[in-house]
Structures are given as C-alpha cells and as structure tokens.
XYZ file of C-alpha atoms in Angstrom:
319
model
C 87.012 109.874 104.025
C 86.478 112.763 101.615
C 85.839 112.032 97.956
C 87.597 115.233 96.848
C 90.737 114.290 94.865
C 93.903 114.877 96.850
C 95.694 115.845 93.625
C 94.060 116.758 90.338
C 95.331 118.092 87.032
C 93.038 119.042 84.170
C 94.644 119.422 80.744
C 97.940 120.454 82.341
C 100.292 121.802 79.674
C 103.651 123.531 80.049
C 105.755 124.817 77.162
C 109.286 126.169 77.349
C 109.502 128.123 74.138
C 108.672 125.648 71.384
C 109.268 122.619 73.616
C 106.232 120.936 75.211
C 107.595 119.668 78.542
C 104.094 118.532 79.643
C 101.195 118.128 77.241
C 97.493 117.854 78.219
C 97.979 115.782 81.386
C 94.719 115.021 83.208
C 95.031 113.029 86.416
C 93.069 112.363 89.615
C 94.673 110.918 92.747
C 92.427 110.073 95.675
C 92.936 110.234 99.436
C 94.510 107.176 100.990
C 96.728 106.044 98.108
C 100.358 105.972 97.103
C 100.558 107.038 93.479
C 103.750 106.229 91.591
C 104.700 108.671 88.837
C 107.108 106.960 86.467
C 109.138 108.091 83.519
C 112.698 108.505 82.258
C 114.718 111.633 83.007
C 113.343 114.594 81.050
C 109.897 112.993 80.661
C 108.054 115.811 82.453
C 107.861 114.479 86.033
C 109.533 117.433 87.747
C 107.749 119.959 85.526
C 104.409 118.468 86.597
C 105.419 118.723 90.251
C 106.547 122.338 89.883
C 103.210 123.239 88.358
C 101.384 121.501 91.221
C 103.430 123.515 93.713
C 102.954 126.803 91.806
C 106.720 127.109 91.411
C 106.106 127.583 87.695
C 102.869 128.523 85.964
C 101.225 126.207 83.413
C 100.853 127.321 79.829
C 97.335 125.867 79.976
C 95.212 123.705 82.248
C 94.584 123.540 85.993
C 96.160 121.980 89.082
C 94.439 121.355 92.409
C 95.680 119.968 95.723
C 93.232 118.982 98.471
C 90.493 120.660 96.455
C 92.374 123.985 96.368
C 93.554 125.810 93.259
C 97.342 125.503 93.012
C 97.690 129.122 91.910
C 94.961 131.047 93.777
C 95.289 129.081 97.024
C 99.067 128.474 96.987
C 99.610 129.743 100.556
C 96.742 127.733 102.055
C 97.915 124.601 100.204
C 101.230 124.761 102.080
C 99.330 124.007 105.313
C 98.208 120.664 103.861
C 101.392 119.733 101.991
C 104.760 118.076 102.511
C 107.398 118.158 99.770
C 110.807 116.647 99.108
C 112.500 117.909 95.929
C 114.909 115.813 93.900
C 117.559 118.541 94.210
C 117.303 119.062 97.971
C 119.267 122.158 99.071
C 119.741 122.961 102.774
C 121.724 125.587 104.676
C 125.136 123.925 105.198
C 126.003 125.786 108.426
C 122.831 124.783 110.259
C 122.617 121.456 112.053
C 119.898 119.027 111.068
C 117.840 120.023 114.133
C 118.331 123.733 113.490
C 117.187 123.148 109.906
C 114.032 121.418 111.108
C 113.410 124.157 113.701
C 113.720 126.819 111.012
C 111.290 125.009 108.710
C 108.913 124.245 111.607
C 108.771 127.951 112.497
C 107.816 128.730 108.905
C 104.929 126.288 109.305
C 103.815 127.791 112.599
C 105.142 124.930 114.700
C 105.070 121.139 114.677
C 104.771 118.286 117.163
C 108.380 117.738 118.239
C 107.618 114.344 119.760
C 106.608 113.267 116.224
C 109.788 114.807 114.751
C 111.912 112.945 117.308
C 110.096 109.712 116.477
C 110.818 110.210 112.762
C 114.465 110.977 113.543
C 114.755 107.764 115.548
C 113.082 105.690 112.844
C 115.495 106.964 110.197
C 118.510 106.894 112.557
C 119.138 110.527 111.589
C 122.045 112.475 113.065
C 120.517 115.908 113.685
C 123.444 117.231 115.755
C 125.886 117.688 112.874
C 125.931 120.590 110.459
C 124.164 119.741 107.246
C 127.305 120.540 105.240
C 129.140 117.773 107.126
C 126.509 115.113 106.438
C 126.656 112.441 103.733
C 124.104 112.634 100.955
C 122.097 109.846 102.584
C 121.974 111.628 105.947
C 120.953 114.894 104.282
C 118.180 112.969 102.568
C 116.962 111.769 105.978
C 116.602 115.404 107.087
C 114.654 116.062 103.881
C 112.294 113.146 104.557
C 111.694 114.249 108.144
C 110.771 117.788 107.083
C 108.394 116.414 104.417
C 106.417 114.408 106.996
C 106.884 116.464 110.167
C 103.593 118.411 109.845
C 101.581 115.214 109.159
C 100.435 116.604 105.796
C 97.345 115.463 103.904
C 99.401 115.318 100.707
C 103.103 114.476 100.421
C 104.916 114.978 97.112
C 108.249 113.159 96.899
C 110.641 113.529 93.961
C 113.265 110.736 93.833
C 113.106 110.258 97.634
C 115.394 107.242 98.167
C 118.521 108.901 96.740
C 121.463 107.956 98.950
C 119.434 105.924 101.457
C 120.678 102.518 102.552
C 118.300 99.536 102.158
C 117.224 99.436 105.817
C 116.275 103.121 105.804
C 114.445 102.610 102.514
C 112.403 99.852 104.144
C 111.529 102.099 107.102
C 110.577 104.891 104.707
C 108.262 102.567 102.761
C 106.628 101.512 106.041
C 106.111 105.168 106.959
C 104.445 105.888 103.612
C 102.021 103.011 104.069
C 101.165 104.142 107.602
C 100.615 107.673 106.304
C 98.116 106.675 103.611
C 96.369 104.237 105.972
C 95.388 107.372 107.936
C 93.653 108.742 104.819
C 96.532 110.835 103.484
C 98.084 110.721 100.028
C 101.631 110.181 98.746
C 102.667 111.231 95.230
C 105.909 109.385 94.503
C 107.851 110.522 91.458
C 110.682 108.195 90.563
C 112.606 106.412 87.859
C 113.537 103.705 90.390
C 111.006 101.186 89.164
C 111.545 98.597 91.882
C 110.659 101.194 94.526
C 107.388 102.167 92.866
C 106.471 98.549 92.216
C 107.008 97.720 95.900
C 104.813 100.441 97.439
C 102.423 102.057 94.941
C 98.672 101.414 94.744
C 98.449 102.962 91.270
C 101.055 104.053 88.771
C 101.143 106.511 85.908
C 103.752 106.528 83.165
C 104.772 109.799 81.517
C 106.945 109.949 78.418
C 107.919 113.076 76.482
C 105.343 115.041 78.420
C 102.429 112.715 77.628
C 100.695 110.629 80.292
C 100.436 107.387 78.356
C 99.017 105.041 81.005
C 97.524 104.932 84.500
C 97.020 101.499 86.068
C 96.340 99.867 89.408
C 99.503 98.076 90.434
C 97.717 94.794 91.192
C 96.060 94.818 87.748
C 99.329 95.691 86.057
C 101.067 92.793 87.758
C 98.332 90.504 86.468
C 99.361 91.587 82.972
C 103.016 91.115 83.720
C 105.187 89.545 81.108
C 107.748 86.940 81.962
C 111.030 86.311 80.232
C 112.218 82.801 79.468
C 115.714 81.906 78.304
C 116.127 78.574 76.511
C 119.423 76.917 75.660
C 119.333 74.297 72.885
C 121.862 71.775 71.693
C 122.072 73.663 68.407
C 120.867 77.054 67.038
C 117.076 77.489 66.771
C 115.802 80.483 64.777
C 113.595 83.096 66.498
C 111.116 82.624 63.679
C 110.232 79.193 65.124
C 108.359 81.006 67.921
C 106.598 83.643 65.849
C 102.826 83.589 66.236
C 102.919 81.320 69.285
C 100.077 82.144 71.699
C 101.180 84.532 74.475
C 104.636 85.178 73.022
C 105.445 88.871 72.502
C 109.092 89.183 71.490
C 111.756 86.613 70.634
C 115.475 86.897 69.988
C 118.049 84.247 69.175
C 121.804 84.294 69.648
C 123.802 81.160 68.977
C 122.185 78.246 70.803
C 120.149 80.572 73.107
C 116.615 81.877 72.533
C 115.069 84.569 74.763
C 111.315 85.198 74.663
C 108.843 87.412 76.513
C 105.429 85.856 77.112
C 102.225 86.278 79.120
C 99.838 83.668 80.452
C 100.616 79.971 80.198
C 104.064 78.836 79.124
C 102.591 75.682 77.578
C 102.300 76.900 73.940
C 105.891 78.165 74.053
C 107.160 74.913 75.577
C 105.345 72.875 72.940
C 107.415 74.564 70.246
C 110.609 74.493 72.323
C 110.436 70.785 73.089
C 110.296 69.977 69.396
C 114.047 70.680 69.728
C 116.619 69.430 72.222
C 116.404 71.766 75.251
C 119.575 71.863 77.387
C 118.405 74.388 80.017
C 115.543 76.782 80.802
C 115.256 79.798 83.127
C 112.386 82.240 83.678
C 112.001 85.628 85.423
C 109.587 88.551 85.631
C 110.037 91.444 83.219
C 110.788 94.864 84.720
C 107.904 97.296 85.155
C 109.164 99.671 82.472
C 109.220 96.845 79.948
C 105.635 95.964 80.878
C 104.578 99.547 80.195
C 106.482 99.794 76.958
C 105.111 96.475 75.720
C 101.452 97.018 76.614
C 101.392 100.701 75.664
C 103.712 100.632 72.681
C 101.099 102.289 70.444
C 100.575 105.142 72.916
C 104.330 105.655 73.251
C 104.752 105.757 69.473
C 101.858 108.181 69.114
C 103.201 110.449 71.858
C 106.667 110.541 70.338
C 105.248 111.075 66.876
C 103.347 114.152 68.050
C 106.573 116.056 68.574
C 109.132 117.161 66.052
C 112.779 116.875 67.132
C 113.651 119.866 69.300
C 116.811 121.963 68.990
C 119.513 120.755 71.350
C 119.438 123.890 73.524
C 115.663 123.753 73.896
C 115.754 120.034 74.704
C 118.296 120.678 77.443
C 116.119 123.423 78.915
C 113.104 121.121 78.986
C 115.039 118.300 80.610
C 116.302 120.637 83.351
C 112.675 121.531 83.966
C-alpha cells in the first residue's frame, strides 16, 4: 500500500470577500481509511470539498488528491475520484440507467457487471426517469455513480440523505469493503451517528477552523457519559462541583444531570449522601464530546473572527 496521502491540504484558506469560510486547514488522510469530516452547517465542510475538487480556487494553500495537485492535475484526478455532492442534481428526463450510461461515457467506460451489482445491493430502480424518483431513490443513483469506477478516493457530502435504514446499512458495508481494498472514503456529514458508526478517524471543523482530528477508537475512550439522578428532594448542582471526573452539572427540581468520564464512583459517593430515588446513564453524543474536550480550541477559533455582515455570512454558508 502506498504511503502517499490519499487527500492532503496544506494551509488551505478560502475567503469570500471579508469572510473566511476556511482558514489554514492542514490535513492528511491516508489510503485505506474512512475519514469523517464533521461540523455544523456553514462550518466550511462544503467549501473544503469544492477546493479539493478544483470547483473553486483557494485564497491560499494547497490541495492534493492521490498525490496530484488539485489545480494543475484536475483532469487526471477525475480518473481516480468518485464524488457525491450534497445538492445532487441529475437530468430529470433521463432514466437512472441512462444517467449512469451518460456518466460512464464521460469516464471512458465502466464495468457494467459492477454497476448492476451496486444497483442490486441498493435495490435501485434504474428504469424510471430520474424526475419521477423519490429523493431516496435519486440518492441511490448518486451513490452508484460515485462508486461505479472503483475510485481510489471517494468524497461523499451528506450521503445518507433520504436513504432508509436498510440501504444505509448496505452503504456502510460498501464503504468498509472499499477501504479494505486500500481505497479512501472522505465522509462529510453533520449526521454524527453515521460518522461514529463507520469512521476510522474524524476531524471537526467549526467556523472554518479545523479544531480537532482524532482516531475514533481513541475518541470513544475519552467519551463522556451522562447520568441523571432523581432525589427525594432538591439537591443543588454545587454539591457535585469539583468531584473527580465530573465535567458539567445541572439541577432542576429533584433531578440532577451530570456529565462525567472514567469511574462513576466519586459521583455516586456524593449522590448517596442524599436519598436517591432513581438513576439512569447514557453515552454523550459525539458533538458534545468534541465541544467538551476541545472547548478552548472552539473558543479560540470563534474569537479569531469578528461578526460578519448578514449578507456575507449567508454567502459563506452557501459555500
């Protein structure tokens, strides 16, 4: 397996007027991994992807795919790349198969046995005109075209939109098979459960700044848990302040909710000094893990930028 990064950005920066949509993003993604790219809407995910694809030009910095310069080698990169945009647009009067034939011809041909296998796996109806398909069935056509040339690098922007759970499961299986062959999947999403389920590493972008990159297994080791305690009478949140492993505490009436890491024992020692009626515990969502462990980076990133005019902010979010 080659050691050349499948995707690389070096100081990637993109400004729209006075608005920094992406600021100094440096990232390396290796062959054989699913990389989850997380962030809220308007964070800079789609702008990063458009720079990688040479659909827009960076203000500063470099992008490379499969060792090739995203700008100088844009045509050659297309031979190694599969892409599904978040705003998939297809010709409504072509059937699904005609759409795939048109795109396959642009690529110089594909293995139609592989295309048929993908169609069967996704239970895709390729006989209907695209304009007559539901959003989920159009998305299936988009997924098939992204994988139909067996690309070294696949870039997927919000790929599970409209897909039912069974198709999502089949899609996740396909991604894992694809990277097991030494290929790479770049998965941009704000659907945190999806990224958590399939990614090997994750990066979190907020207001154009890449604030964290972590291996998913290491991040899960850091995972916070949330415990909800019901007492026989009100207990103030301050009773849990400074307790080992406890991060945040809130109290409402007779109920106290706390986020903690590690052993629950120190928290329970304080809790059982009072009359506990009930207790429940659950994992904290991935975004809360990021925001808790990287709160300083988030604050710094947001502090670097002055509030933008409304029109400029809207332009950046569309990007």
